[in-house]
Amino acid sequence: MKKISLLLSALLFGFFAFTSCDDDDDGPTVVIEDGIYVLGEAAGFTEMAPELLMGAGRNENDENALRPGMYEKYVALEGGKEFTLVNYVAGALTYYGATLAEDSLKGENEQPDIAVYKGAMVSGESAPKMTVPKDGLYHIVLDLNNNGDLASKLIVVAPVTWGVRGDMNGWGFDAFEASAFSHEKMTFTKTYATTPAGSYKYAYGGGWKIQLDQAGNVKANTNLGLEDETLVPGAGNIDLRPGDNIVFTLTWELKSGAIKNSYSHTVDGDFVVIDPAADGFVVGVSGSAFGDNQWGDPADATLAVYNATASNITDADAKKGTYVFEMTNIQFEGGKEWKARVNGGWFGGSAITIEGDASNFSGDDNITVAATKTYSKVTITLDWIGYKASKITYNFTE
């Protein structure tokens, strides 16, 4: 984007206009990039500011790719006060607004079960000013319909109550408690008495996305996952650690550009540390490929034995490191199925790495054995991060 410098002397004109400052003005200089901004009394600003810049939007229906002409931002808005979107290019302002009406797809197609407001975008000095019914954090989406796949250019405004969906609630939805309203920063928190090992994502309104059109060609994410240790709309699941009195804190701050710039999180509490070398930690195989053993816990030949010498524990207190287990002289029966068994969990073919004689096994869920074979050794390696394996490898030696 082209950057220019403006002095903080932008004064209200209609909605906004700019005046020049004398060269000897000692006021701070603010860099305003070309782009689209949220502006108005509802947003707490009547002057241009860098933190009001919207970021590029992602289309959840297109593998979460950035969508040309789509913009998003989370902004704290005051109810009953006006705001608008402003396209700022080389000092020239074009106003965008819409007559917002409640959408009819409430709670459908994995959408939030909340009132979402949409309207066809109007540009120019006569563009309608927009309002929201009450104070709160709002998700604003603008789509300029560059691809021509929507009925019109569109503005979406959705009230945001952050919460969580994951293994702590069976992938339902638990709303967080919000801090006091602020234009600059708000936090959302919840405490769980216990949490299991698993995963989760942050979401608002109990949904995953908002359809911009009835057909669902364009969808805006209403969730935050983890990408390169940063919270990003539509990114991957976040690891959930087991523990007691676990406090989740999601923080929003008004910052310029991409949504990821505005969000951070912490998870604190009494986390459980699991030691794979301890008694009772079971590793092995289970399934119909082992005769009478029908999907029970491994025993005898199907139970792996911990090899402390081959293991490499890098953090003894956190129990992090590489743990090696071995089975010897074990037969896998052709045409039958099995799964990896690790500490009470079953893991299919998509969840483990098979090495050595990988061609004899197939399947993403239950693993099918192609030909009956007896393996002199099966080496099982767990890359352990303190409470679960980040990678499970089964290596077969005939």
mmCIF file of C-alpha atoms in Angstrom:
data_model
loop_
_atom_site.group_PDB
_atom_site.id
_atom_site.type_symbol
_atom_site.label_atom_id
_atom_site.label_comp_id
_atom_site.label_asym_id
_atom_site.label_seq_id
_atom_site.Cartn_x
_atom_site.Cartn_y
_atom_site.Cartn_z
ATOM 1 C CA MET A 1 0.000 0.000 0.000
ATOM 2 C CA LYS A 2 1.124 3.553 -0.633
ATOM 3 C CA LYS A 3 1.880 5.390 2.602
ATOM 4 C CA ILE A 4 1.515 9.095 3.280
ATOM 5 C CA SER A 5 1.908 11.223 6.408
ATOM 6 C CA LEU A 6 -0.933 13.254 7.877
ATOM 7 C CA LEU A 7 -0.968 15.430 10.958
ATOM 8 C CA LEU A 8 -3.520 14.666 13.627
ATOM 9 C CA SER A 9 -5.698 17.579 12.597
ATOM 10 C CA ALA A 10 -8.378 15.712 10.689
ATOM 11 C CA LEU A 11 -11.610 17.410 11.694
ATOM 12 C CA LEU A 12 -15.202 16.342 11.435
ATOM 13 C CA PHE A 13 -16.736 17.408 8.098
ATOM 14 C CA GLY A 14 -20.068 15.776 7.325
ATOM 15 C CA PHE A 15 -18.513 12.720 8.862
ATOM 16 C CA PHE A 16 -14.839 13.642 8.339
ATOM 17 C CA ALA A 17 -12.574 15.975 6.383
ATOM 18 C CA PHE A 18 -8.913 16.991 6.554
ATOM 19 C CA THR A 19 -7.280 20.369 7.158
ATOM 20 C CA SER A 20 -3.600 21.175 6.970
ATOM 21 C CA CYS A 21 -1.373 22.130 9.896
ATOM 22 C CA ASP A 22 1.309 24.769 10.088
ATOM 23 C CA ASP A 23 4.848 23.517 9.696
ATOM 24 C CA ASP A 24 5.645 24.560 13.239
ATOM 25 C CA ASP A 25 2.831 22.466 14.743
ATOM 26 C CA ASP A 26 4.413 20.267 17.419
ATOM 27 C CA GLY A 27 1.655 17.622 17.252
ATOM 28 C CA PRO A 28 2.636 14.010 16.522
ATOM 29 C CA THR A 29 2.717 12.822 12.929
ATOM 30 C CA VAL A 30 0.659 9.730 12.146
ATOM 31 C CA VAL A 31 1.151 7.541 9.074
ATOM 32 C CA ILE A 32 -2.149 6.697 7.366
ATOM 33 C CA GLU A 33 -1.962 3.941 4.767
ATOM 34 C CA ASP A 34 -4.257 3.686 1.807
ATOM 35 C CA GLY A 35 -7.017 1.259 2.731
ATOM 36 C CA ILE A 36 -10.455 0.840 4.241
ATOM 37 C CA TYR A 37 -11.152 2.076 7.761
ATOM 38 C CA VAL A 38 -13.936 1.866 10.352
ATOM 39 C CA LEU A 39 -14.715 5.376 11.591
ATOM 40 C CA GLY A 40 -17.299 7.232 13.615
ATOM 41 C CA GLU A 41 -18.507 8.096 17.094
ATOM 42 C CA ALA A 42 -19.686 4.504 17.616
ATOM 43 C CA ALA A 43 -16.079 3.339 17.197
ATOM 44 C CA GLY A 44 -14.764 6.075 19.490
ATOM 45 C CA PHE A 45 -12.937 7.924 16.706
ATOM 46 C CA THR A 46 -13.930 10.936 14.623
ATOM 47 C CA GLU A 47 -10.442 11.259 13.130
ATOM 48 C CA MET A 48 -8.435 8.898 10.967
ATOM 49 C CA ALA A 49 -6.101 6.627 12.943
ATOM 50 C CA PRO A 50 -3.876 3.697 11.874
ATOM 51 C CA GLU A 51 -5.536 1.226 14.258
ATOM 52 C CA LEU A 52 -8.862 1.640 12.435
ATOM 53 C CA LEU A 53 -7.519 0.003 9.245
ATOM 54 C CA MET A 54 -9.383 -3.161 8.217
ATOM 55 C CA GLY A 55 -7.468 -6.322 7.297
ATOM 56 C CA ALA A 56 -7.760 -8.647 4.318
ATOM 57 C CA GLY A 57 -10.641 -11.121 4.637
ATOM 58 C CA ARG A 58 -10.533 -14.893 4.309
ATOM 59 C CA ASN A 59 -13.140 -17.013 2.509
ATOM 60 C CA GLU A 60 -13.782 -20.096 4.640
ATOM 61 C CA ASN A 61 -15.434 -21.728 1.603
ATOM 62 C CA ASP A 62 -12.220 -21.418 -0.428
ATOM 63 C CA GLU A 63 -9.806 -23.261 1.879
ATOM 64 C CA ASN A 64 -9.633 -20.136 4.028
ATOM 65 C CA ALA A 65 -7.765 -18.263 1.295
ATOM 66 C CA LEU A 66 -7.504 -14.486 1.284
ATOM 67 C CA ARG A 67 -10.317 -13.144 -0.906
ATOM 68 C CA PRO A 68 -9.707 -10.112 -3.147
ATOM 69 C CA GLY A 69 -12.015 -7.251 -2.182
ATOM 70 C CA MET A 70 -12.967 -8.781 1.189
ATOM 71 C CA TYR A 71 -12.072 -6.952 4.403
ATOM 72 C CA GLU A 72 -12.650 -7.751 8.092
ATOM 73 C CA LYS A 73 -12.183 -6.116 11.474
ATOM 74 C CA TYR A 74 -13.277 -6.536 15.081
ATOM 75 C CA VAL A 75 -14.269 -3.183 16.600
ATOM 76 C CA ALA A 76 -15.895 -2.161 19.883
ATOM 77 C CA LEU A 77 -18.973 -0.082 18.975
ATOM 78 C CA GLU A 78 -21.294 2.008 21.116
ATOM 79 C CA GLY A 79 -24.974 1.342 20.650
ATOM 80 C CA GLY A 80 -27.084 4.045 19.017
ATOM 81 C CA LYS A 81 -24.098 6.006 17.684
ATOM 82 C CA GLU A 82 -23.142 6.190 14.011
ATOM 83 C CA PHE A 83 -20.197 4.693 12.169
ATOM 84 C CA THR A 84 -19.191 4.244 8.555
ATOM 85 C CA LEU A 85 -16.498 2.578 6.463
ATOM 86 C CA VAL A 86 -14.071 4.850 4.652
ATOM 87 C CA ASN A 87 -11.956 3.987 1.625
ATOM 88 C CA TYR A 88 -8.885 6.198 1.907
ATOM 89 C CA VAL A 89 -6.717 6.533 -1.217
ATOM 90 C CA ALA A 90 -3.989 9.186 -1.489
ATOM 91 C CA GLY A 91 -5.869 11.615 0.724
ATOM 92 C CA ALA A 92 -9.273 11.126 -0.940
ATOM 93 C CA LEU A 93 -12.137 9.643 1.072
ATOM 94 C CA THR A 94 -15.004 7.497 -0.217
ATOM 95 C CA TYR A 95 -17.650 6.564 2.334
ATOM 96 C CA TYR A 96 -19.273 3.132 2.448
ATOM 97 C CA GLY A 97 -22.483 2.351 4.295
ATOM 98 C CA ALA A 98 -25.523 0.092 4.227
ATOM 99 C CA THR A 99 -29.060 -0.216 5.479
ATOM 100 C CA LEU A 100 -28.574 -3.173 7.783
ATOM 101 C CA ALA A 101 -31.269 -5.809 8.322
ATOM 102 C CA GLU A 102 -31.206 -9.018 10.353
ATOM 103 C CA ASP A 103 -30.193 -12.036 8.281
ATOM 104 C CA SER A 104 -32.529 -15.040 8.050
ATOM 105 C CA LEU A 105 -29.853 -17.754 8.443
ATOM 106 C CA LYS A 106 -29.542 -17.549 12.225
ATOM 107 C CA GLY A 107 -27.961 -20.746 13.529
ATOM 108 C CA GLU A 108 -28.149 -22.551 10.180
ATOM 109 C CA ASN A 109 -25.301 -24.193 8.280
ATOM 110 C CA GLU A 110 -22.857 -23.914 11.216
ATOM 111 C CA GLN A 111 -23.522 -20.196 11.555
ATOM 112 C CA PRO A 112 -23.638 -18.415 14.928
ATOM 113 C CA ASP A 113 -26.968 -18.619 16.708
ATOM 114 C CA ILE A 114 -27.162 -14.833 16.987
ATOM 115 C CA ALA A 115 -28.696 -11.908 15.123
ATOM 116 C CA VAL A 116 -26.356 -11.038 12.223
ATOM 117 C CA TYR A 117 -26.969 -7.847 10.257
ATOM 118 C CA LYS A 118 -26.343 -7.467 6.534
ATOM 119 C CA GLY A 119 -26.923 -4.827 3.881
ATOM 120 C CA ALA A 120 -26.022 -3.995 0.292
ATOM 121 C CA MET A 121 -23.124 -1.546 0.322
ATOM 122 C CA VAL A 122 -23.734 2.025 -0.882
ATOM 123 C CA SER A 123 -20.790 4.350 -1.622
ATOM 124 C CA GLY A 124 -20.473 8.115 -1.705
ATOM 125 C CA GLU A 125 -21.490 11.059 0.454
ATOM 126 C CA SER A 126 -25.062 9.753 0.584
ATOM 127 C CA ALA A 127 -24.016 6.320 1.942
ATOM 128 C CA PRO A 128 -26.183 5.406 4.949
ATOM 129 C CA LYS A 129 -24.579 5.755 8.356
ATOM 130 C CA MET A 130 -24.759 2.526 10.374
ATOM 131 C CA THR A 131 -25.624 1.860 14.020
ATOM 132 C CA VAL A 132 -25.733 -1.136 16.350
ATOM 133 C CA PRO A 133 -28.353 -1.731 19.066
ATOM 134 C CA LYS A 134 -26.027 -1.911 22.072
ATOM 135 C CA ASP A 135 -22.447 -1.502 23.243
ATOM 136 C CA GLY A 136 -20.152 -4.410 22.499
ATOM 137 C CA LEU A 137 -17.504 -5.967 20.322
ATOM 138 C CA TYR A 138 -18.581 -6.433 16.693
ATOM 139 C CA HIS A 139 -17.218 -8.324 13.701
ATOM 140 C CA ILE A 140 -17.461 -6.182 10.558
ATOM 141 C CA VAL A 141 -17.057 -7.743 7.109
ATOM 142 C CA LEU A 142 -16.969 -5.803 3.846
ATOM 143 C CA ASP A 143 -17.031 -7.586 0.488
ATOM 144 C CA LEU A 144 -16.634 -5.485 -2.669
ATOM 145 C CA ASN A 145 -17.735 -8.448 -4.815
ATOM 146 C CA ASN A 146 -14.625 -8.311 -6.987
ATOM 147 C CA ASN A 147 -15.326 -11.828 -8.265
ATOM 148 C CA GLY A 148 -18.958 -11.079 -9.117
ATOM 149 C CA ASP A 149 -20.208 -14.117 -7.205
ATOM 150 C CA LEU A 150 -22.431 -12.199 -4.763
ATOM 151 C CA ALA A 151 -25.700 -10.450 -5.480
ATOM 152 C CA SER A 152 -24.128 -7.109 -4.508
ATOM 153 C CA LYS A 153 -21.340 -5.484 -2.591
ATOM 154 C CA LEU A 154 -22.056 -6.314 1.021
ATOM 155 C CA ILE A 155 -21.507 -5.168 4.598
ATOM 156 C CA VAL A 156 -21.986 -7.606 7.503
ATOM 157 C CA VAL A 157 -22.045 -6.611 11.178
ATOM 158 C CA ALA A 158 -22.201 -9.349 13.841
ATOM 159 C CA PRO A 159 -22.234 -8.952 17.653
ATOM 160 C CA VAL A 160 -19.425 -10.951 19.246
ATOM 161 C CA THR A 161 -19.552 -12.979 22.445
ATOM 162 C CA TRP A 162 -16.397 -15.047 22.453
ATOM 163 C CA GLY A 163 -16.350 -18.553 23.819
ATOM 164 C CA VAL A 164 -14.824 -21.940 23.183
ATOM 165 C CA ARG A 165 -15.679 -25.131 21.308
ATOM 166 C CA GLY A 166 -13.633 -28.242 21.942
ATOM 167 C CA ASP A 167 -13.097 -31.449 23.853
ATOM 168 C CA MET A 168 -13.859 -29.683 27.145
ATOM 169 C CA ASN A 169 -17.524 -29.365 26.056
ATOM 170 C CA GLY A 170 -17.929 -32.066 23.420
ATOM 171 C CA TRP A 171 -17.439 -29.410 20.717
ATOM 172 C CA GLY A 172 -20.537 -27.567 21.857
ATOM 173 C CA PHE A 173 -20.156 -23.947 22.926
ATOM 174 C CA ASP A 174 -19.381 -22.226 26.226
ATOM 175 C CA ALA A 175 -19.549 -18.432 26.289
ATOM 176 C CA PHE A 176 -16.794 -16.507 28.068
ATOM 177 C CA GLU A 177 -17.314 -13.667 30.522
ATOM 178 C CA ALA A 178 -16.444 -10.320 28.945
ATOM 179 C CA SER A 179 -14.650 -7.484 30.695
ATOM 180 C CA ALA A 180 -16.111 -3.967 30.808
ATOM 181 C CA PHE A 181 -16.751 -2.311 27.438
ATOM 182 C CA SER A 182 -13.738 -0.503 26.023
ATOM 183 C CA HIS A 183 -12.823 0.877 22.619
ATOM 184 C CA GLU A 184 -9.181 -0.126 23.106
ATOM 185 C CA LYS A 185 -9.048 -3.503 24.854
ATOM 186 C CA MET A 186 -11.372 -6.225 26.169
ATOM 187 C CA THR A 187 -10.780 -9.662 27.678
ATOM 188 C CA PHE A 188 -12.928 -12.797 27.625
ATOM 189 C CA THR A 189 -12.388 -15.471 30.272
ATOM 190 C CA LYS A 190 -13.664 -18.806 31.542
ATOM 191 C CA THR A 191 -12.466 -21.308 34.139
ATOM 192 C CA TYR A 192 -12.921 -25.079 33.841
ATOM 193 C CA ALA A 193 -12.686 -27.295 36.943
ATOM 194 C CA THR A 194 -11.068 -29.978 34.774
ATOM 195 C CA THR A 195 -10.044 -30.323 31.151
ATOM 196 C CA PRO A 196 -9.199 -33.462 29.154
ATOM 197 C CA ALA A 197 -6.377 -33.872 26.685
ATOM 198 C CA GLY A 198 -7.630 -32.902 23.237
ATOM 199 C CA SER A 199 -8.104 -29.735 21.228
ATOM 200 C CA TYR A 200 -10.311 -26.666 20.880
ATOM 201 C CA LYS A 201 -10.883 -23.385 19.036
ATOM 202 C CA TYR A 202 -12.211 -19.993 20.034
ATOM 203 C CA ALA A 203 -15.537 -19.071 18.426
ATOM 204 C CA TYR A 204 -18.389 -16.647 18.911
ATOM 205 C CA GLY A 205 -22.118 -17.267 18.955
ATOM 206 C CA GLY A 206 -21.752 -21.044 18.881
ATOM 207 C CA GLY A 207 -20.938 -21.155 15.153
ATOM 208 C CA TRP A 208 -18.004 -21.540 12.811
ATOM 209 C CA LYS A 209 -18.728 -19.084 9.970
ATOM 210 C CA ILE A 210 -21.183 -16.595 8.411
ATOM 211 C CA GLN A 211 -22.514 -17.010 4.880
ATOM 212 C CA LEU A 212 -22.336 -13.782 2.928
ATOM 213 C CA ASP A 213 -24.718 -15.199 0.314
ATOM 214 C CA GLN A 214 -27.607 -17.663 0.473
ATOM 215 C CA ALA A 215 -25.700 -20.220 -1.613
ATOM 216 C CA GLY A 216 -22.714 -20.168 0.723
ATOM 217 C CA ASN A 217 -20.103 -19.336 -1.921
ATOM 218 C CA VAL A 218 -18.448 -16.847 0.431
ATOM 219 C CA LYS A 219 -18.157 -17.421 4.179
ATOM 220 C CA ALA A 220 -16.450 -15.353 6.850
ATOM 221 C CA ASN A 221 -14.891 -17.218 9.763
ATOM 222 C CA THR A 222 -16.311 -16.694 13.240
ATOM 223 C CA ASN A 223 -13.552 -18.677 14.933
ATOM 224 C CA LEU A 224 -9.885 -18.379 15.799
ATOM 225 C CA GLY A 225 -7.391 -21.219 15.543
ATOM 226 C CA LEU A 226 -3.627 -21.431 15.807
ATOM 227 C CA GLU A 227 -1.205 -20.813 12.945
ATOM 228 C CA ASP A 228 2.508 -20.365 13.702
ATOM 229 C CA GLU A 229 1.617 -19.704 17.364
ATOM 230 C CA THR A 230 -0.698 -16.851 16.298
ATOM 231 C CA LEU A 231 -4.497 -16.721 16.512
ATOM 232 C CA VAL A 232 -5.854 -16.598 12.953
ATOM 233 C CA PRO A 233 -9.454 -16.890 11.658
ATOM 234 C CA GLY A 234 -10.129 -20.428 10.459
ATOM 235 C CA ALA A 235 -6.694 -21.758 11.436
ATOM 236 C CA GLY A 236 -5.999 -25.156 13.012
ATOM 237 C CA ASN A 237 -7.199 -26.601 16.288
ATOM 238 C CA ILE A 238 -5.389 -25.588 19.466
ATOM 239 C CA ASP A 239 -3.976 -28.261 21.784
ATOM 240 C CA LEU A 240 -6.001 -28.730 24.964
ATOM 241 C CA ARG A 241 -3.956 -29.831 27.952
ATOM 242 C CA PRO A 242 -5.481 -31.921 30.734
ATOM 243 C CA GLY A 243 -5.586 -30.305 34.155
ATOM 244 C CA ASP A 244 -7.556 -28.711 36.980
ATOM 245 C CA ASN A 245 -8.759 -25.125 37.447
ATOM 246 C CA ILE A 246 -7.796 -24.191 33.891
ATOM 247 C CA VAL A 247 -8.355 -20.508 33.066
ATOM 248 C CA PHE A 248 -8.748 -19.434 29.430
ATOM 249 C CA THR A 249 -8.207 -15.751 28.652
ATOM 250 C CA LEU A 250 -8.751 -14.346 25.154
ATOM 251 C CA THR A 251 -7.688 -10.718 24.690
ATOM 252 C CA TRP A 252 -8.832 -8.342 21.956
ATOM 253 C CA GLU A 253 -7.042 -5.054 21.298
ATOM 254 C CA LEU A 254 -7.786 -2.447 18.647
ATOM 255 C CA LYS A 255 -4.844 -2.720 16.267
ATOM 256 C CA SER A 256 -4.243 -1.979 12.606
ATOM 257 C CA GLY A 257 -4.728 -4.471 9.812
ATOM 258 C CA ALA A 258 -5.033 -8.256 9.999
ATOM 259 C CA ILE A 259 -7.304 -9.799 12.632
ATOM 260 C CA LYS A 260 -4.373 -11.767 14.045
ATOM 261 C CA ASN A 261 -2.834 -8.468 15.165
ATOM 262 C CA SER A 262 -5.732 -7.884 17.549
ATOM 263 C CA TYR A 263 -5.844 -11.219 19.382
ATOM 264 C CA SER A 264 -3.759 -13.029 21.977
ATOM 265 C CA HIS A 265 -4.556 -15.696 24.556
ATOM 266 C CA THR A 266 -3.293 -17.440 27.669
ATOM 267 C CA VAL A 267 -4.223 -20.746 29.309
ATOM 268 C CA ASP A 268 -3.199 -21.200 32.939
ATOM 269 C CA GLY A 269 -3.890 -23.707 35.707
ATOM 270 C CA ASP A 270 -2.724 -26.914 37.309
ATOM 271 C CA PHE A 271 -1.745 -28.926 34.260
ATOM 272 C CA VAL A 272 -1.375 -32.694 34.401
ATOM 273 C CA VAL A 273 2.041 -34.108 33.565
ATOM 274 C CA ILE A 274 1.963 -37.710 32.294
ATOM 275 C CA ASP A 275 5.019 -39.953 32.452
ATOM 276 C CA PRO A 276 5.070 -42.603 29.688
ATOM 277 C CA ALA A 277 7.751 -44.514 31.626
ATOM 278 C CA ALA A 278 5.517 -44.980 34.658
ATOM 279 C CA ASP A 279 3.643 -48.162 35.532
ATOM 280 C CA GLY A 280 0.169 -48.287 34.018
ATOM 281 C CA PHE A 281 1.101 -46.418 30.833
ATOM 282 C CA VAL A 282 0.084 -48.940 28.166
ATOM 283 C CA VAL A 283 1.508 -48.979 24.631
ATOM 284 C CA GLY A 284 0.983 -51.639 21.989
ATOM 285 C CA VAL A 285 -1.497 -52.866 19.398
ATOM 286 C CA SER A 286 -5.109 -53.976 19.528
ATOM 287 C CA GLY A 287 -7.574 -55.532 17.098
ATOM 288 C CA SER A 288 -8.801 -58.560 15.211
ATOM 289 C CA ALA A 289 -5.354 -59.142 13.651
ATOM 290 C CA PHE A 290 -4.214 -60.805 16.883
ATOM 291 C CA GLY A 291 -6.443 -63.825 17.275
ATOM 292 C CA ASP A 292 -8.455 -63.792 20.474
ATOM 293 C CA ASN A 293 -7.529 -60.188 21.329
ATOM 294 C CA GLN A 294 -10.574 -58.269 20.103
ATOM 295 C CA TRP A 295 -9.948 -54.563 20.651
ATOM 296 C CA GLY A 296 -9.053 -54.834 24.318
ATOM 297 C CA ASP A 297 -6.012 -53.404 26.047
ATOM 298 C CA PRO A 298 -2.765 -54.973 24.808
ATOM 299 C CA ALA A 299 -1.465 -57.970 26.755
ATOM 300 C CA ASP A 300 1.313 -60.494 26.340
ATOM 301 C CA ALA A 301 2.687 -60.317 22.771
ATOM 302 C CA THR A 302 0.644 -57.243 21.863
ATOM 303 C CA LEU A 303 1.915 -55.239 24.858
ATOM 304 C CA ALA A 304 5.056 -53.208 24.194
ATOM 305 C CA VAL A 305 7.859 -52.927 26.764
ATOM 306 C CA TYR A 306 9.517 -49.599 27.575
ATOM 307 C CA ASN A 307 13.172 -49.338 26.508
ATOM 308 C CA ALA A 308 14.789 -46.716 28.752
ATOM 309 C CA THR A 309 18.171 -47.024 27.056
ATOM 310 C CA ALA A 310 16.805 -46.181 23.609
ATOM 311 C CA SER A 311 14.672 -43.316 24.940
ATOM 312 C CA ASN A 312 15.809 -39.697 25.185
ATOM 313 C CA ILE A 313 14.127 -37.593 27.883
ATOM 314 C CA THR A 314 14.941 -33.942 27.240
ATOM 315 C CA ASP A 315 12.973 -32.458 30.169
ATOM 316 C CA ALA A 316 12.667 -34.784 33.152
ATOM 317 C CA ASP A 317 10.340 -32.494 35.124
ATOM 318 C CA ALA A 318 7.886 -31.952 32.246
ATOM 319 C CA LYS A 319 8.396 -35.547 31.023
ATOM 320 C CA LYS A 320 9.124 -34.286 27.524
ATOM 321 C CA GLY A 321 11.229 -36.288 25.109
ATOM 322 C CA THR A 322 11.325 -39.408 22.962
ATOM 323 C CA TYR A 323 9.994 -42.607 24.557
ATOM 324 C CA VAL A 324 10.709 -45.961 22.873
ATOM 325 C CA PHE A 325 8.673 -49.148 23.368
ATOM 326 C CA GLU A 326 9.264 -52.561 21.746
ATOM 327 C CA MET A 327 7.373 -55.751 20.891
ATOM 328 C CA THR A 328 9.115 -58.919 19.684
ATOM 329 C CA ASN A 329 8.032 -61.893 17.566
ATOM 330 C CA ILE A 330 4.480 -60.700 16.967
ATOM 331 C CA GLN A 331 2.252 -61.974 14.149
ATOM 332 C CA PHE A 332 -0.160 -59.730 12.224
ATOM 333 C CA GLU A 333 -2.870 -61.780 10.476
ATOM 334 C CA GLY A 334 -3.608 -60.909 6.836
ATOM 335 C CA GLY A 335 -7.039 -59.517 5.981
ATOM 336 C CA LYS A 336 -7.649 -58.445 9.580
ATOM 337 C CA GLU A 337 -7.559 -55.033 11.265
ATOM 338 C CA TRP A 338 -5.751 -53.297 14.130
ATOM 339 C CA LYS A 339 -5.065 -49.945 15.732
ATOM 340 C CA ALA A 340 -2.279 -48.462 17.782
ATOM 341 C CA ARG A 341 -3.065 -48.345 21.486
ATOM 342 C CA VAL A 342 -1.398 -45.633 23.593
ATOM 343 C CA ASN A 343 -2.381 -44.808 27.170
ATOM 344 C CA GLY A 344 -6.061 -45.654 26.769
ATOM 345 C CA GLY A 345 -6.487 -44.208 23.264
ATOM 346 C CA TRP A 346 -6.853 -45.892 19.889
ATOM 347 C CA PHE A 347 -4.999 -44.389 16.938
ATOM 348 C CA GLY A 348 -5.731 -45.297 13.323
ATOM 349 C CA GLY A 349 -3.587 -45.179 10.227
ATOM 350 C CA SER A 350 -3.991 -41.425 9.723
ATOM 351 C CA ALA A 351 -2.804 -40.737 13.285
ATOM 352 C CA ILE A 352 0.440 -42.726 13.234
ATOM 353 C CA THR A 353 3.501 -43.033 11.030
ATOM 354 C CA ILE A 354 4.309 -46.564 9.780
ATOM 355 C CA GLU A 355 7.870 -47.373 8.782
ATOM 356 C CA GLY A 356 9.793 -50.515 7.837
ATOM 357 C CA ASP A 357 7.112 -52.596 6.088
ATOM 358 C CA ALA A 358 4.558 -49.855 5.400
ATOM 359 C CA SER A 359 3.289 -51.535 2.205
ATOM 360 C CA ASN A 360 1.765 -54.351 4.271
ATOM 361 C CA PHE A 361 -0.659 -51.929 5.956
ATOM 362 C CA SER A 362 -3.401 -49.614 4.678
ATOM 363 C CA GLY A 363 -6.287 -47.524 5.961
ATOM 364 C CA ASP A 364 -6.787 -44.152 7.608
ATOM 365 C CA ASP A 365 -8.936 -45.474 10.467
ATOM 366 C CA ASN A 366 -8.676 -49.182 11.262
ATOM 367 C CA ILE A 367 -5.449 -50.456 9.731
ATOM 368 C CA THR A 368 -5.828 -53.464 7.419
ATOM 369 C CA VAL A 369 -3.059 -56.088 7.165
ATOM 370 C CA ALA A 370 -2.353 -57.192 3.583
ATOM 371 C CA ALA A 371 -0.423 -60.439 4.266
ATOM 372 C CA THR A 372 0.155 -62.514 7.379
ATOM 373 C CA LYS A 373 3.627 -61.810 8.711
ATOM 374 C CA THR A 374 5.577 -62.295 11.912
ATOM 375 C CA TYR A 375 7.790 -59.373 12.849
ATOM 376 C CA SER A 376 10.900 -60.000 14.929
ATOM 377 C CA LYS A 377 10.589 -56.507 16.341
ATOM 378 C CA VAL A 378 8.083 -53.641 16.301
ATOM 379 C CA THR A 379 9.598 -50.415 17.630
ATOM 380 C CA ILE A 380 7.129 -47.787 18.825
ATOM 381 C CA THR A 381 8.408 -44.239 19.303
ATOM 382 C CA LEU A 382 6.431 -41.511 21.052
ATOM 383 C CA ASP A 383 7.494 -37.896 20.605
ATOM 384 C CA TRP A 384 6.043 -36.795 23.948
ATOM 385 C CA ILE A 385 5.257 -33.166 24.881
ATOM 386 C CA GLY A 386 4.362 -33.752 28.516
ATOM 387 C CA TYR A 387 0.754 -34.837 28.248
ATOM 388 C CA LYS A 388 0.375 -36.416 24.814
ATOM 389 C CA ALA A 389 2.357 -37.612 21.810
ATOM 390 C CA SER A 390 2.936 -35.092 19.053
ATOM 391 C CA LYS A 391 3.963 -38.019 16.815
ATOM 392 C CA ILE A 392 3.562 -41.804 17.075
ATOM 393 C CA THR A 393 5.802 -44.000 14.901
ATOM 394 C CA TYR A 394 5.527 -47.794 14.423
ATOM 395 C CA ASN A 395 8.584 -49.360 12.774
ATOM 396 C CA PHE A 396 8.374 -52.996 11.592
ATOM 397 C CA THR A 397 11.355 -55.343 11.306
ATOM 398 C CA GLU A 398 10.798 -58.825 9.835
#
